[in-house]
PDB file of C-alpha atoms in Angstrom:
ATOM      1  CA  UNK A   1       0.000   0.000   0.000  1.00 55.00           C
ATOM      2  CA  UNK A   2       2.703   2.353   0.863  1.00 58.00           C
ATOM      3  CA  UNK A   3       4.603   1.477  -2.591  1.00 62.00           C
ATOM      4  CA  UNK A   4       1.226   2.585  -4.407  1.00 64.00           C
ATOM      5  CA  UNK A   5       1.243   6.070  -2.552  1.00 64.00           C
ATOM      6  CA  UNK A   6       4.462   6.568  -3.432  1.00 65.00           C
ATOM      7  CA  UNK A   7       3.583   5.682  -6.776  1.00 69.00           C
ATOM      8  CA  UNK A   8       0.797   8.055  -7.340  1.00 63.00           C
ATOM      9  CA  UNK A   9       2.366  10.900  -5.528  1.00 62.00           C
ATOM     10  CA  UNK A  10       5.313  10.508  -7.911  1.00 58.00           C
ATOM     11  CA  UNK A  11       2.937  10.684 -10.636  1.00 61.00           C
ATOM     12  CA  UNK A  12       0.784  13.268  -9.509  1.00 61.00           C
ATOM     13  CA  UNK A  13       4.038  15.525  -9.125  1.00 58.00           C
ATOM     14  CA  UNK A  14       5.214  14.608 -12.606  1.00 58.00           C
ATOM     15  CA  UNK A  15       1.639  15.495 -14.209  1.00 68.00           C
ATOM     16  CA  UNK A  16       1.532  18.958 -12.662  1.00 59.00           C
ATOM     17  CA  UNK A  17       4.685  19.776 -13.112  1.00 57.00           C
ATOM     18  CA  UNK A  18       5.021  18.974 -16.883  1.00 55.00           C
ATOM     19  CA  UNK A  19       2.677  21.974 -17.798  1.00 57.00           C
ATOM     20  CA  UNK A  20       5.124  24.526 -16.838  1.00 54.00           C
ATOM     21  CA  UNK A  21       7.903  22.574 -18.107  1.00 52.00           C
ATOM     22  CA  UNK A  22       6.777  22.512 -21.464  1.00 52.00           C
ATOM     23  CA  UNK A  23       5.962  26.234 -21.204  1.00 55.00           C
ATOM     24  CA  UNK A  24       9.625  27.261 -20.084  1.00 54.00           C
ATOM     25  CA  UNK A  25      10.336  25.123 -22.976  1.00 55.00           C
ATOM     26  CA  UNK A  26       8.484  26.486 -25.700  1.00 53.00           C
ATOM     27  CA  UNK A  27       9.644  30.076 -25.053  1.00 55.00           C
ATOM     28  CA  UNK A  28      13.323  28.682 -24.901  1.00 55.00           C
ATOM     29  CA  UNK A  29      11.978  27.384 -28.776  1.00 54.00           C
ATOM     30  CA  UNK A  30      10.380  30.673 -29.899  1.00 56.00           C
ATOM     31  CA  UNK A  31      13.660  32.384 -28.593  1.00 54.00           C
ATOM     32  CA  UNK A  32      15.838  30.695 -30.803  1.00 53.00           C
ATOM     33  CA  UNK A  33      13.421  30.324 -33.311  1.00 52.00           C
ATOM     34  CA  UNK A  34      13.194  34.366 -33.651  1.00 51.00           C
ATOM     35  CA  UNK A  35      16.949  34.267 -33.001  1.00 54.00           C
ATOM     36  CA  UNK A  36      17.696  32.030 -36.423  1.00 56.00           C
ATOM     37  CA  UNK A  37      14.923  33.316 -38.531  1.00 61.00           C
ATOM     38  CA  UNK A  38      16.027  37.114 -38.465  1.00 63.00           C
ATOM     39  CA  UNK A  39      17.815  38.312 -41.314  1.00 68.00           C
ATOM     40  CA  UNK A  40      20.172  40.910 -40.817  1.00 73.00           C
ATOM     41  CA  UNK A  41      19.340  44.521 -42.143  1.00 73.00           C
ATOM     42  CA  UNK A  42      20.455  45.802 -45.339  1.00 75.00           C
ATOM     43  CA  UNK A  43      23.071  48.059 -45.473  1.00 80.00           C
ATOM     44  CA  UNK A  44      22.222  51.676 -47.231  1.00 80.00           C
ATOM     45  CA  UNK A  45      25.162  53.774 -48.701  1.00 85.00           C
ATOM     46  CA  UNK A  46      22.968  57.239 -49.548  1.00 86.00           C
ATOM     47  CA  UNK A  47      26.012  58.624 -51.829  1.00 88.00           C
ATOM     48  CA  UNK A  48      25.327  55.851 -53.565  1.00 87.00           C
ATOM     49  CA  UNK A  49      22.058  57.371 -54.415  1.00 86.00           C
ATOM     50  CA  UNK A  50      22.945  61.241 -53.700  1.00 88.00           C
ATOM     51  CA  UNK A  51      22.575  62.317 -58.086  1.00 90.00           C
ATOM     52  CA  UNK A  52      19.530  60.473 -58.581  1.00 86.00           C
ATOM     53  CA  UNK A  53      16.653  62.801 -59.164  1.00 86.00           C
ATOM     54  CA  UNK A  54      12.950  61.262 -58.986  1.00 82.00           C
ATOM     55  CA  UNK A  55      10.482  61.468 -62.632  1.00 78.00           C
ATOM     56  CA  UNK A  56       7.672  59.671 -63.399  1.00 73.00           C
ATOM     57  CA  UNK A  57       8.233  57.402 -66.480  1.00 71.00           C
ATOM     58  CA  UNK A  58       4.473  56.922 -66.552  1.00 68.00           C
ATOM     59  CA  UNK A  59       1.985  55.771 -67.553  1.00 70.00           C
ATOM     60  CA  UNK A  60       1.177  59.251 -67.693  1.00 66.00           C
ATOM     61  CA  UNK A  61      -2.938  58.564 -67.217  1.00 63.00           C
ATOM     62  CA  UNK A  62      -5.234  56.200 -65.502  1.00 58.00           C
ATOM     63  CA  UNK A  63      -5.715  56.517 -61.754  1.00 67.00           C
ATOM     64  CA  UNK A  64      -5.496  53.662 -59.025  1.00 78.00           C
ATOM     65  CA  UNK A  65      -3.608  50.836 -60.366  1.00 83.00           C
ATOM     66  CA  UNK A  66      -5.939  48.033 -59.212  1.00 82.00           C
ATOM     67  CA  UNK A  67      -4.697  45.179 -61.270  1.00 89.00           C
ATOM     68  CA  UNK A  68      -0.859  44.139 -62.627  1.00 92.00           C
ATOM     69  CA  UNK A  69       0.121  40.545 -64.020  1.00 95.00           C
ATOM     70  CA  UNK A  70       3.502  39.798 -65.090  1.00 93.00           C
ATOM     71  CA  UNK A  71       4.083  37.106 -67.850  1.00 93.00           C
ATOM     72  CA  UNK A  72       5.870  33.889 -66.938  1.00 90.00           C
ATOM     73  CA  UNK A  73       9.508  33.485 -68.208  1.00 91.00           C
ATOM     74  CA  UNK A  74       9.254  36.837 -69.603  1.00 92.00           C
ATOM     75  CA  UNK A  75      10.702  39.162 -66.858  1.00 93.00           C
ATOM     76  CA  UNK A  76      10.212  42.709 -68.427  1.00 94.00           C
ATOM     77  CA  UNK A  77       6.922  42.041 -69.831  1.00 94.00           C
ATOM     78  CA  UNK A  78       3.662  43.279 -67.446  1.00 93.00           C
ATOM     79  CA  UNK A  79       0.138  44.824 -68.021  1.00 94.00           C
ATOM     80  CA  UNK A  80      -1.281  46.779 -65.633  1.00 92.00           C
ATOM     81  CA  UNK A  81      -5.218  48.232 -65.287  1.00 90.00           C
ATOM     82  CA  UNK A  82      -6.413  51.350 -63.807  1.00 86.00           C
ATOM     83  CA  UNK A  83      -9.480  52.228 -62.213  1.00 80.00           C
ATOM     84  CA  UNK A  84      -9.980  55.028 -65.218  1.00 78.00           C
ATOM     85  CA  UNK A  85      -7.527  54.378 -67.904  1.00 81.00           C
ATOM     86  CA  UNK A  86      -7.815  50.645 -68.959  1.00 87.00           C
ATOM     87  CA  UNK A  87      -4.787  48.642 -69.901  1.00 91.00           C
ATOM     88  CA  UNK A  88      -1.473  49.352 -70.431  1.00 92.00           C
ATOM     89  CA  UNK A  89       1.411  46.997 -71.325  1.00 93.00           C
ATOM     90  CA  UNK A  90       4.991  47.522 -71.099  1.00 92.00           C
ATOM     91  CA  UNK A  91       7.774  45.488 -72.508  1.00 94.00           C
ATOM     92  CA  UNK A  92      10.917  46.615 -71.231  1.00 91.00           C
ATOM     93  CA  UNK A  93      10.240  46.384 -67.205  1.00 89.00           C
ATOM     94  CA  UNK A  94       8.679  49.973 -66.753  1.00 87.00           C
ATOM     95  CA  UNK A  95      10.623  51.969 -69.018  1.00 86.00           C
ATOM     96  CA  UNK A  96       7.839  52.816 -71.695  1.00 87.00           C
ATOM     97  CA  UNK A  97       4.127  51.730 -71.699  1.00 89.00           C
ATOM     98  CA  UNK A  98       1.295  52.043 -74.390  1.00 91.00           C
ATOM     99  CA  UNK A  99      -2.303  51.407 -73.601  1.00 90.00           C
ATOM    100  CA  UNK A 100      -3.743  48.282 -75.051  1.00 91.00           C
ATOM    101  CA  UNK A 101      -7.453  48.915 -74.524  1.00 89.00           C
ATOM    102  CA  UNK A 102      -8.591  52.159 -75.823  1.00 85.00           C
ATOM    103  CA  UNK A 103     -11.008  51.502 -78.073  1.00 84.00           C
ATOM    104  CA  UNK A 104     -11.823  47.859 -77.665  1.00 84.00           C
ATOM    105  CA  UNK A 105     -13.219  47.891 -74.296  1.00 81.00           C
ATOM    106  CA  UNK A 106     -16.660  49.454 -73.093  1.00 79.00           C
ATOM    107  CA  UNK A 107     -15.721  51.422 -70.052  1.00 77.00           C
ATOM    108  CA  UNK A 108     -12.267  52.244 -68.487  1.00 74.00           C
ATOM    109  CA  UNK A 109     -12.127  51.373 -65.110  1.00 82.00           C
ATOM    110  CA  UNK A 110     -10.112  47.776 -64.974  1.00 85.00           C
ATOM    111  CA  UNK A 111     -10.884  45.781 -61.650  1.00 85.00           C
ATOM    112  CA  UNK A 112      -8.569  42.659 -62.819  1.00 89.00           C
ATOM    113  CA  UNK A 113      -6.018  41.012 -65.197  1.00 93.00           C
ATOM    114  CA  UNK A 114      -4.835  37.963 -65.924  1.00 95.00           C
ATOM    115  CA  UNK A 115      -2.406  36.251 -68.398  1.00 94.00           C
ATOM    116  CA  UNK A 116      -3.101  32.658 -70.028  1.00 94.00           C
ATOM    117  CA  UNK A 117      -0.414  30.150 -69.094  1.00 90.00           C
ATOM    118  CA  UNK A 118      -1.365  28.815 -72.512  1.00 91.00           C
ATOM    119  CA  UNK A 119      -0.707  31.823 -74.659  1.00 91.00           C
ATOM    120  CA  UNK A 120       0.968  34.850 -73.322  1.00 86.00           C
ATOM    121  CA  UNK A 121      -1.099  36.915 -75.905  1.00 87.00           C
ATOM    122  CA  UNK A 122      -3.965  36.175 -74.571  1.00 93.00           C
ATOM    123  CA  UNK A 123      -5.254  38.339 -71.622  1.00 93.00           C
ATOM    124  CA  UNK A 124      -8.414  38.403 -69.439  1.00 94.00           C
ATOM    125  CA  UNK A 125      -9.850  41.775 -67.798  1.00 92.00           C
ATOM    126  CA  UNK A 126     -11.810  41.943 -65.469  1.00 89.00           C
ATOM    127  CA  UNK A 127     -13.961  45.422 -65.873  1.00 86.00           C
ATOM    128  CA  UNK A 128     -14.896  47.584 -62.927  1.00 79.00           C
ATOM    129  CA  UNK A 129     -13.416  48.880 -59.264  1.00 72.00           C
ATOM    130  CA  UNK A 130     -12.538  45.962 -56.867  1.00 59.00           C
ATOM    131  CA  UNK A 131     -13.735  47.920 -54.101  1.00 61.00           C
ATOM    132  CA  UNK A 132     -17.112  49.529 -54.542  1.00 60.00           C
ATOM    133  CA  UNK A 133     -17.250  52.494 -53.375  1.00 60.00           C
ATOM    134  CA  UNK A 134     -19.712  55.578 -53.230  1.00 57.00           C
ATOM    135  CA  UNK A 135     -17.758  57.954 -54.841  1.00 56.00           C
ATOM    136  CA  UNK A 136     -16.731  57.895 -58.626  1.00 57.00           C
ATOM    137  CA  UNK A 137     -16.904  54.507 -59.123  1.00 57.00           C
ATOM    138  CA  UNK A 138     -17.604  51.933 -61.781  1.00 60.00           C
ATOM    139  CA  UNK A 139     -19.390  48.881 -61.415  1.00 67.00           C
ATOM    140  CA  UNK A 140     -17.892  47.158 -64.590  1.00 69.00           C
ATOM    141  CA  UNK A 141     -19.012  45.746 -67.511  1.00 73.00           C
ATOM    142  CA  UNK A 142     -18.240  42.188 -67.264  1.00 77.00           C
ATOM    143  CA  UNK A 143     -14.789  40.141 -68.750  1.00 80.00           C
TER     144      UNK A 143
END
């Protein structure tokens, strides 16, 4: 009988005291966890950048950009649609765009885009705001 109480007190010791030890051992995880995972910050040299002067190398029209895609294995190629100016495509990362849409679509505002996998030429647009909202905007017109 007195083996048995010794027993269960062992036991009952063991069962409340593994609660806190697998606390103090989870925050000694996150710890090094956090410790590991942080990358160190990037150096900036500013005179690298001291003669750069800011310009806007447009598009020059449009409005909220609501919707860019980018076209798989072609890394400077990207359309992008506005809430007011429809789509415009560039071909050299950024550097020039042209608008695609004027004149083939029913109403400017662009709420989405996406690029076939199938056939890079081959774009879907999704017409209208993404976020209704009260004040100038458009509902859309469908794909």
């Amino acid at each position: 009988m007195r083996n048995h109480f010794y027993t269960l007190l062992c036991l009952a010791l063991l069962i409340c005291a593994a609660p806190a030890w697998g606390q103090k051992r989870a925050k000694k995880n996150k710890k090094k966890k956090d410790t590991v995972e942080t990358p160190a910050a990037p150096s900036f040299n500013a005179k690298m950048y001291k003669n750069l002067k800011w310009r806007n190398i447009g598009p020059f029209r449009g409005g909220r950009a609501n919707a860019v895609a980018g076209v798989l294995g072609s890394p400077n190629l990207y359309y992008v649609g506005y809430t007011g100016g429809g789509v415009w495509k560039t071909q050299d990362g950024g550097l020039h765009w042209k608008n695609i849409s004027d004149g083939s679509l029913k109403s400017g505002s662009v709420g989405d885009i996406a690029v076939a996998a199938s056939d890079p030429n081959v774009i879907y647009v999704g017409m209208g705001e993404d976020a209704v909202r009260g004040v100038m905007t458009t509902y859309g017109d469908g794909v």
